[in-house]
Each structure stands twice: as structure tokens, then as C-alpha cells.
Tab-separated table of C-alpha atoms in Angstrom:
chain	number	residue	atom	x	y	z
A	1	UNK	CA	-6.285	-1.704	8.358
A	2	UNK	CA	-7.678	-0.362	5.140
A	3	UNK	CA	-9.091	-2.414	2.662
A	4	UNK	CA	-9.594	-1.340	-1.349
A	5	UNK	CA	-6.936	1.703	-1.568
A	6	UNK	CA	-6.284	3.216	-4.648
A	7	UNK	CA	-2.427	2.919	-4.132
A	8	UNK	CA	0.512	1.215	-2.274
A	9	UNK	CA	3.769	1.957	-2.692
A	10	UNK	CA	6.510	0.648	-1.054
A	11	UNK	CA	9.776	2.434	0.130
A	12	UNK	CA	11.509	4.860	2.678
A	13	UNK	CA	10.191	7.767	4.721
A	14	UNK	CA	12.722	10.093	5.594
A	15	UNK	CA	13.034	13.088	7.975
A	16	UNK	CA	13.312	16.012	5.871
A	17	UNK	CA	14.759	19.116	7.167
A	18	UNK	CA	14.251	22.093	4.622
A	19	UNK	CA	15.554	26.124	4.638
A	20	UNK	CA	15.009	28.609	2.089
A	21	UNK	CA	18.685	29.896	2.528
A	22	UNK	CA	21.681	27.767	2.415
A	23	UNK	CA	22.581	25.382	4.741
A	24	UNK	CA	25.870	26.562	5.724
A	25	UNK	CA	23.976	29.502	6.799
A	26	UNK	CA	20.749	28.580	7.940
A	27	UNK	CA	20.022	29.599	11.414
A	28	UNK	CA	16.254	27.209	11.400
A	29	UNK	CA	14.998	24.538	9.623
A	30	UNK	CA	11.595	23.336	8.720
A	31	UNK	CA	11.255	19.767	9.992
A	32	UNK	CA	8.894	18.093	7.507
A	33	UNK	CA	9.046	14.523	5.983
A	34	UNK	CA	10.395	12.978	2.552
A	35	UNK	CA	11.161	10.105	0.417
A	36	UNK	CA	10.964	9.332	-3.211
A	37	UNK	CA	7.807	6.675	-3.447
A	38	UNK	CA	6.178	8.111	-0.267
A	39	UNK	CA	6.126	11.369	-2.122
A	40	UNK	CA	4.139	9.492	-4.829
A	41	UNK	CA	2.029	8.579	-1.916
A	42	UNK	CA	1.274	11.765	-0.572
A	43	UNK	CA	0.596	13.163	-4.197
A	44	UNK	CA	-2.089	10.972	-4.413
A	45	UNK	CA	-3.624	11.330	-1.901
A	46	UNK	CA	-4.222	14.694	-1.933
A	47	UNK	CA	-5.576	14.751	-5.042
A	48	UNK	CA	-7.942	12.179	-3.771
A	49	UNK	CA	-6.693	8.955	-4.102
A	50	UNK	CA	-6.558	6.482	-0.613
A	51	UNK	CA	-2.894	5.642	-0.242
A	52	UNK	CA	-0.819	2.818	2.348
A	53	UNK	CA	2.922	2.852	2.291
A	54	UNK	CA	5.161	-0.367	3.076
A	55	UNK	CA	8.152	0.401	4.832
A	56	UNK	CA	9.960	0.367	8.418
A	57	UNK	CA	10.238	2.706	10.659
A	58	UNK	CA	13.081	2.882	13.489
A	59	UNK	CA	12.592	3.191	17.486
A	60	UNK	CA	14.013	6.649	17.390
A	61	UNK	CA	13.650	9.959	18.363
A	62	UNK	CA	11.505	10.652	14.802
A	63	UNK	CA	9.523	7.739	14.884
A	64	UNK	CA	6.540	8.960	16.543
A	65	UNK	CA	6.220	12.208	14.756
A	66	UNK	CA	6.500	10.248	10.966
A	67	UNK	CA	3.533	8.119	11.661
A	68	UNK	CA	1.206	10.757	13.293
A	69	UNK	CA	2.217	13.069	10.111
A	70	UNK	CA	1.566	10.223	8.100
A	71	UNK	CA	-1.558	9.105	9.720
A	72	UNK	CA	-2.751	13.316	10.040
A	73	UNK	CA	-2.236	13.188	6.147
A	74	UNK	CA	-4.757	10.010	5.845
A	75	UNK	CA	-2.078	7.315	4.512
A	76	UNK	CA	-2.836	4.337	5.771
A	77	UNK	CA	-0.119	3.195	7.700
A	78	UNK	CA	-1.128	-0.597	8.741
A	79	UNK	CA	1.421	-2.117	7.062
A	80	UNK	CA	4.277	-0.082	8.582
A	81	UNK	CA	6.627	-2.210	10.729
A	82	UNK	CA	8.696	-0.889	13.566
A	83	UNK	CA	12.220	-2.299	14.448
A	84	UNK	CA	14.992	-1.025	16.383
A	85	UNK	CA	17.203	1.473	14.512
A	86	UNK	CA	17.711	4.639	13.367
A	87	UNK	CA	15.305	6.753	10.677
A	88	UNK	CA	17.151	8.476	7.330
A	89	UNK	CA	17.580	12.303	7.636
A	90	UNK	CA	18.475	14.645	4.647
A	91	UNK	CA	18.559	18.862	4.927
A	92	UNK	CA	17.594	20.686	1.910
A	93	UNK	CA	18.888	24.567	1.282
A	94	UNK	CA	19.078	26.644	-1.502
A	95	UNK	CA	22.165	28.286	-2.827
A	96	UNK	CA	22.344	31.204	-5.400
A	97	UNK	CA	19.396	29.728	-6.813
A	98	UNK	CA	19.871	25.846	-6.872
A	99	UNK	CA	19.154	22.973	-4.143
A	100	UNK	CA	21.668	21.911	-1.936
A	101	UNK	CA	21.288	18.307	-0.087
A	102	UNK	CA	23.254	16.839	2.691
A	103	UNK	CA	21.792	13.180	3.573
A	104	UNK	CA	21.966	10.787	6.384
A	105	UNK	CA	20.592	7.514	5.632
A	106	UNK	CA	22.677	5.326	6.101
A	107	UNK	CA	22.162	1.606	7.864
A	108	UNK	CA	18.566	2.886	8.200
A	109	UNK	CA	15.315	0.427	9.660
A	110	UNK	CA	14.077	0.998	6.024
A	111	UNK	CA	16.815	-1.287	4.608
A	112	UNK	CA	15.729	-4.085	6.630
A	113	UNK	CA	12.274	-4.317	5.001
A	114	UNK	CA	11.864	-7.914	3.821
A	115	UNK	CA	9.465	-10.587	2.316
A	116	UNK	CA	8.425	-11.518	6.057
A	117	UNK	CA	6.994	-8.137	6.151
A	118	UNK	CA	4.309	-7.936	3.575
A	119	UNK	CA	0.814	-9.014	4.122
A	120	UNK	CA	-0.105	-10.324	0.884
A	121	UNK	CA	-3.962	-10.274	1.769
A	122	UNK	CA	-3.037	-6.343	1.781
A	123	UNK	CA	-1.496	-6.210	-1.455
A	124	UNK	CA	-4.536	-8.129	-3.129
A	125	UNK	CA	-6.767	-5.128	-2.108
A	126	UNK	CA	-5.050	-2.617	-3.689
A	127	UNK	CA	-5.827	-1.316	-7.320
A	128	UNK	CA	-1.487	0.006	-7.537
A	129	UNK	CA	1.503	-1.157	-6.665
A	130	UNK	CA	4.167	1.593	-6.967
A	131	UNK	CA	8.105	1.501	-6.221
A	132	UNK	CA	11.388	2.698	-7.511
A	133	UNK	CA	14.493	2.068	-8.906
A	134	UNK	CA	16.088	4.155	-6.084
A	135	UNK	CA	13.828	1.974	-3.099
A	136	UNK	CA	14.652	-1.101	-4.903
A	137	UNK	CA	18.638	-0.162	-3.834
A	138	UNK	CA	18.135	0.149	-0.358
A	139	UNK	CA	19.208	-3.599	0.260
A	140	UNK	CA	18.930	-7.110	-1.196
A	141	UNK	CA	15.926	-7.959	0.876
A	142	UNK	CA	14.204	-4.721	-0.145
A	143	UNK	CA	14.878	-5.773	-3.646
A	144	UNK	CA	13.065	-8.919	-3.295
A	145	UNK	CA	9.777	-7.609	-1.673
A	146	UNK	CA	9.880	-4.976	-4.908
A	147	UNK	CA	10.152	-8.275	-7.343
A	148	UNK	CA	7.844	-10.731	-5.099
A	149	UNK	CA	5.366	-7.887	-5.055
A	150	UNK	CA	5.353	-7.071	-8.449
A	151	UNK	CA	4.848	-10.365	-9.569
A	152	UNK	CA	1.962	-10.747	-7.343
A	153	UNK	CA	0.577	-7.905	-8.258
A	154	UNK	CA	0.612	-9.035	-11.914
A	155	UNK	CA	-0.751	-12.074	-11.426
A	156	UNK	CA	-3.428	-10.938	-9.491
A	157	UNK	CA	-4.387	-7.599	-12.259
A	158	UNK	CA	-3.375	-5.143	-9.611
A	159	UNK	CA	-1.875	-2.034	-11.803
A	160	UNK	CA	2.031	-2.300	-11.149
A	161	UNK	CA	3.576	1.036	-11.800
A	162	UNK	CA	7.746	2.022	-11.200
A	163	UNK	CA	10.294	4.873	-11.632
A	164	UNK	CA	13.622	4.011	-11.980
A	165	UNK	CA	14.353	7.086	-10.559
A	166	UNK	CA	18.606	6.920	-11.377
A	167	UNK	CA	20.437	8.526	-8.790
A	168	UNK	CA	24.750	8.396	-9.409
A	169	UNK	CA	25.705	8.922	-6.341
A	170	UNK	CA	23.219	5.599	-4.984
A	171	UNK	CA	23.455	3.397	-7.994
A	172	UNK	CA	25.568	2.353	-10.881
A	173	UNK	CA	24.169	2.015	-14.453
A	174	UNK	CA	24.759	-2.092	-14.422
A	175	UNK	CA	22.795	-1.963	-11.045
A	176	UNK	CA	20.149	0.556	-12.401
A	177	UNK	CA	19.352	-1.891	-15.200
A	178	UNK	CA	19.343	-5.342	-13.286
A	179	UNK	CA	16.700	-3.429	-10.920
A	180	UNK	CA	15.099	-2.525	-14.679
A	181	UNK	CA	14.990	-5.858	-15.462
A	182	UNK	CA	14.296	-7.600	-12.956
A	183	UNK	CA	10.621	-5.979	-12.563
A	184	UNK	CA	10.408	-4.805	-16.629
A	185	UNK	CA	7.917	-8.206	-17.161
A	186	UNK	CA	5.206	-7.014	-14.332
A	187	UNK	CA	4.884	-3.246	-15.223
A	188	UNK	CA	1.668	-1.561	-16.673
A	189	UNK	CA	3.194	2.280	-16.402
A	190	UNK	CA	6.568	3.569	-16.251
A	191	UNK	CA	8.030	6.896	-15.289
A	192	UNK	CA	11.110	7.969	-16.516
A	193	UNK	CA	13.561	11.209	-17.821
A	194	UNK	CA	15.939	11.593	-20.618
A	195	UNK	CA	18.589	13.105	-18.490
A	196	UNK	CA	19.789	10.416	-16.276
A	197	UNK	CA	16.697	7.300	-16.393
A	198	UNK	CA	17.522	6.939	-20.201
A	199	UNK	CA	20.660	7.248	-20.435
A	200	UNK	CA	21.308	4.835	-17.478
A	201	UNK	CA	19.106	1.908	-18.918
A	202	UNK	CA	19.654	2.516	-22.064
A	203	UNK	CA	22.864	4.184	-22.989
A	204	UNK	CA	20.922	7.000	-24.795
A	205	UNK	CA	19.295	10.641	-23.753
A	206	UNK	CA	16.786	10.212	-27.135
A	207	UNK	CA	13.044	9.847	-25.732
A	208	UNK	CA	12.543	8.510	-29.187
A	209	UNK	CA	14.961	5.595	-28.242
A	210	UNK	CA	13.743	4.857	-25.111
A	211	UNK	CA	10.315	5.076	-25.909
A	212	UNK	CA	11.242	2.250	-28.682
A	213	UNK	CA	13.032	0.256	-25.428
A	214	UNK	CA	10.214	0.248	-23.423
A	215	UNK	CA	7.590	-0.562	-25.873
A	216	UNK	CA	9.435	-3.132	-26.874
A	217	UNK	CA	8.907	-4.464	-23.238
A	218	UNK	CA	5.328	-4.368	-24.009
A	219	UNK	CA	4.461	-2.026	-21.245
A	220	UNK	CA	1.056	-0.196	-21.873
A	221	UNK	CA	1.779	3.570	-21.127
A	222	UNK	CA	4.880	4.875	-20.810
A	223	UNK	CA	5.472	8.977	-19.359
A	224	UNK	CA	8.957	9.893	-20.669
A	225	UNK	CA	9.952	13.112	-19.255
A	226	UNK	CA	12.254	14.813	-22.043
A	227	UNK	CA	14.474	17.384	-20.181
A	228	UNK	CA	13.813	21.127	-20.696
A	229	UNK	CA	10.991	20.253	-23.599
A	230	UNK	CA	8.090	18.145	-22.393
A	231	UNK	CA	6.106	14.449	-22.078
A	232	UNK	CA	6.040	11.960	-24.282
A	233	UNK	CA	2.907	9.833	-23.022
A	234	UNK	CA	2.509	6.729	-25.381
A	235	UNK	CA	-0.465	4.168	-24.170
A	236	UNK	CA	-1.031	1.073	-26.118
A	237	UNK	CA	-0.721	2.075	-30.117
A	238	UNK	CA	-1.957	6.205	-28.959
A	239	UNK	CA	1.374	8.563	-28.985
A	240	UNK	CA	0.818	12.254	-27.934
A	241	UNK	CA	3.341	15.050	-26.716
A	242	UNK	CA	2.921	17.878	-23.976
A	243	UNK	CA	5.057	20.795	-24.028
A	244	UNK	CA	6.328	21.751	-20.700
A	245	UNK	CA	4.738	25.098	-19.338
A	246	UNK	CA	7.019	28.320	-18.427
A	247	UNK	CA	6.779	28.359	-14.587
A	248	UNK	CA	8.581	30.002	-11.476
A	249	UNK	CA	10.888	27.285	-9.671
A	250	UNK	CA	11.555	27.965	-5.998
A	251	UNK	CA	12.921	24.381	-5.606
A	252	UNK	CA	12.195	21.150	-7.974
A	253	UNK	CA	13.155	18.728	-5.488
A	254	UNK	CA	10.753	15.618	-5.154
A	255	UNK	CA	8.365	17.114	-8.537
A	256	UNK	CA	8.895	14.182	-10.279
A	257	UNK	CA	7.689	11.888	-7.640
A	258	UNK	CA	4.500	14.348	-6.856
A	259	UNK	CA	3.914	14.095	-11.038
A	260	UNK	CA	3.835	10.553	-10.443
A	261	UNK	CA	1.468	10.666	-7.722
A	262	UNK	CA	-0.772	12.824	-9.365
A	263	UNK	CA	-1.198	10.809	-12.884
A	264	UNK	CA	-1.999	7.545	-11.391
A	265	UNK	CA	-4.432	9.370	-9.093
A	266	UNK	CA	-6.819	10.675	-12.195
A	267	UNK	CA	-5.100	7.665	-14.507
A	268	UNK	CA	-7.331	4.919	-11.779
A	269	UNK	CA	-10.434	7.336	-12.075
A	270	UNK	CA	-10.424	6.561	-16.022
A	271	UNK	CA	-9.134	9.859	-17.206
A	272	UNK	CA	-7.405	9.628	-21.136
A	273	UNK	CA	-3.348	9.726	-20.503
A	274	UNK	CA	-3.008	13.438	-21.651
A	275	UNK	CA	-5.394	15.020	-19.319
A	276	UNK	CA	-3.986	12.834	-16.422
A	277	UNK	CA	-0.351	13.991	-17.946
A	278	UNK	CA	-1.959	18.061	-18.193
A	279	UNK	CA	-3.602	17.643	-14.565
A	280	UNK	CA	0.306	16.188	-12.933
A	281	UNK	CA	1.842	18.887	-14.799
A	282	UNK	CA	-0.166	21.380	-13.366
A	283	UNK	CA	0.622	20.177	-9.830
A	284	UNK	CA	4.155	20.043	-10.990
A	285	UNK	CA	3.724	23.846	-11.669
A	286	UNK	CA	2.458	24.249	-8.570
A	287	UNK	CA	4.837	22.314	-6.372
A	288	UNK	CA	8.373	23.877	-7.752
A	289	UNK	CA	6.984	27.110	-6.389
A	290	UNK	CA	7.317	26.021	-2.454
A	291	UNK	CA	10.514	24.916	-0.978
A	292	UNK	CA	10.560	20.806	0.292
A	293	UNK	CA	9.507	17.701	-2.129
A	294	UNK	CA	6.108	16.854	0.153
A	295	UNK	CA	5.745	19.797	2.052
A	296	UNK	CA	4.883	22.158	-0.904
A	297	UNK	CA	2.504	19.193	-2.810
A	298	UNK	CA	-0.873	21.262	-3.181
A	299	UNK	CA	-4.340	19.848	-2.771
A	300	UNK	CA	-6.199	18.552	-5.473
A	301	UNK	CA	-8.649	21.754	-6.005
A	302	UNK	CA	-5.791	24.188	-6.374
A	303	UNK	CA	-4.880	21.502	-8.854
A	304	UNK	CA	-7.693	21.178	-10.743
A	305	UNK	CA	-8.127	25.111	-10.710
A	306	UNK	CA	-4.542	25.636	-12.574
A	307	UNK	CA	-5.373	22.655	-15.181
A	308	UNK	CA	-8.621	24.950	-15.804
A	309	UNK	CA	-6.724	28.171	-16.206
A	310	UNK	CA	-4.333	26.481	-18.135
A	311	UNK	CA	-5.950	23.825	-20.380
A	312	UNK	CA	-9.640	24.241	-19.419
């Protein structure tokens, strides 16, 4: 088991099966891995954070290959419990230019994740805590370790950061903002959009308005993701704004997640909130270009040598 990581998150790994055609036509698939907070993970990591993920993993066919491509990657995967059951599955294609998804995740050994589960020891040895809106509705008992975890964390200084990550098809808005709520008192950074995050919590597609919402909360920085424009990156009483670069999309799927990833990573090393924004960003940049939401997450010196081309 490792002790003192940089991050923990908490959710569900998924078999991801990618093609740069569509999937009606796709003769071969790329067989890969996925998942919204594991993404986080992953981003991390490779730009040099230690990382642990918190889930379960089923007895199947896919169960072997996720935790040596987990454990290849150099997540620590201690905390990952086994159980019988069946591992989530989603394809990804791309059709006249935009992403195509089928999923199969349904009744997975992820859902069963519960308080039982968590070494608390663990979670005290950790400098982040990160989960999502979207792992927080995999099941009532999923919910709770989010919550219990949190709180914990909070009480214990450990950096607690969430996405609500709004997904229609998954969630309602009423359920989107009990999850919201039910964490909002224990979180020191939240990730969020304009196109569906705000206007699911808060009825509004204004950054300006959420950004108001959440402060109100009293949560210390806040990354609002304005669609088509830019960041809005307010920490404690400093505000500043970073215009989204021009770049070449191949496939977007999973950027927000690797963004994610990528700020905390240089936000625990100290770095002021707009570099840490400029340096995510620039992986961002670099991801969209690759087809697959982990797959195509780049290594922390191709990072850094964008951010230098680009804001250096």
C-alpha cells in the first residue's frame, strides 16, 4: 500500500473500447480503459503527481487486464476491492466529425462500493480527495462513501476537490443538486461548465451567476469552464480569466476530467491558479488531438513544452 499520495479519487473504471471511424462501421477497436474520476487520476499522474483510486472491480473477463494497466501506469491500486460481477464497457467512434458512445454499465461491481470498503487510515495519508457528481450516482451506498469521505477529509485538512460533472441521460437536475449539496460544505475546489453543470445546479448558463453561487458556499477556488470562451478561475478574493486557445479536436471526450487532473497536479506543488489553469489547458490542447478520454492524456514534459510555446 502507498502511503502520502498526492491524490485519491474515488469512482468507476470502465473498459473503454475506442475507433477512429464510426461504430456502425468499425471493423477493430482499441481496447483501452476509462472513467470520469479515474481519468482525473491518470492526468495526474502523468504529470507527476502519485495517484490511488477507490473503486471495485468485478471477477470478469476484464478484471485482470484493468489492474495490470492500472498498476503499469503507477496508480496505486491497494484500495481496489474485487467482488463478483461484471465490469462497465462503453465504445467510442466518431461520426462526420463528432463522438459517438454506446455504454454498458449497467448493475456493475462499481455500484456496490460502500462505507465497509474504505480504509480510513488510507484516506488520512492523502493530500486530495477527488469525486464526481456523475460517481456519486452510481448507487446510494456509493453516495455515502463520497459524503463520509468528504467529511473526513475536511476534518482532517486533506484538500477535497469535486466535479459535478451533469450528465442527462444519468441524472436529473433535483438529483444533480442534492449530490451538490450534500458535499458543497467539505469542498476546497470545484470544477464545473456553463453548458450543462450550471445550468443544472443552478438554473442558469451565466459563469457570472454561478461563480456568485459557489462563492457564496465559501469554497476557495472555483474553475468555471464557460463554453466556447474560456476559465473563470476565482481563489479566495483573486478573480482572473483565460481565454480558450484555437486548437485541432480529434475527439474531446474525457478533456475535462484530464483538465482536472492536471490543475490539482501543479495546484498541490504551490503553483498560482492561472498557471495551474494555463498548464491543464495546455494538456487539454493536447489531449482533444488523440482519439479515447485516457488513452490520448500526454505526459507531463510534452505538457510543460506546449505551456512554454504557448505562455512561456
Amino acid at each position: 500500500m502507498c502511503t502520502n499520495l498526492d491524490i485519491t479519487a474515488i469512482g468507476e473504471g470502465l473498459v473503454e473500447l475506442s475507433s477512429t471511424t464510426s461504430i456502425k462501421y468499425a471493423k477493430y477497436f482499441d481496447k483501452y480503459y476509462g472513467g470520469d474520476s479515474l481519468g482525473t487520476a491518470i492526468s495526474a499522474l502523468r504529470c507527476g503527481s502519485s495517484a490511488g483510486y477507490i473503486t471495485k472491480l468485478g471477477d470478469d473477463n476484464f478484471c485482470g487486464y484493468l489492474l495490470e494497466a492500472w498498476s503499469s501506469e503507477g496508480l496505486d491500486t491497494s484500495q481496489i476491492k474485487l467482488a463478483q460481477g461484471q465490469n462497465g464497457l462503453y465504445f467510442v467512434g466518431k461520426n462526420e466529425g463528432k463522438s459517438e458512445f454506446v455504454f454498458y454499465r449497467r448493475k456493475t461491481a462499481a455500484m456496490n462500493l460502500c462505507i465497509d470498503d474504505i480504509d480510513f487510515d488510507y484516506i488520512k495519508n492523502t493530500k486530495c480527495i477527488y469525486a464526481t457528481g456523475f460517481v456519486q450516482s452510481l448507487s446510494l451506498s456509493v453516495r455515502e462513501v463520497v459524503r463520509e469521505v468528504f467529511k473526513f477529509a475536511k476534518e482532517n485538512e486533506i484538500l477535497v476537490a469535486y466535479d459535478p460533472n451533469f450528465t442527462a441521460n444519468v441524472t436529473s437536475t433535483d438529483e444533480a443538486k442534492e449530490y451538490f449539496e450534500e458535499v458543497a460544505q467539505y469542498l476546497d475546489v470545484i470544477f464545473l461548465n456553463t453548458k450543462t453543470d450550471a445550468v443544472a445546479l443552478f438554473e442558469t448558463n451565466s459563469a457570472d451567476k454561478a461563480l456568485k453561487a459557489l462563492m457564496d458556499k465559501a469554497i476557495n477556488t472555483i474553475i468555471i469552464r464557460e463554453h466556447q470562451t474560456g476559465l473563470h478561475i476565482q481563489n479566495s478574493s483573486q478573480y482572473n480569466f483565460l481565454a480558450y486557445r484555437k486548437a485541432e479536436v480529434t475527439d474531446s471526450t474525457g478533456w475535462e476530467s484530464a483538465f482536472n487532473g492536471a490543475f490539482l497536479n501543479y495546484y498541490l506543488k504551490g503553483y498560482d491558479t492561472i498557471k495551474c489553469a494555463q498548464l491543464a489547458n495546455s494538456l487539454s490542447i493536447l489531449q482533444i488531438k488523440n482519439v479515447g478520454a485516457i488513452k490520448s492524456i500526454p505526459l507531463r514534459n510534452e505538457t510543460e513544452r506546449l505551456y512554454n510555446e504557448i505562455y512561456g
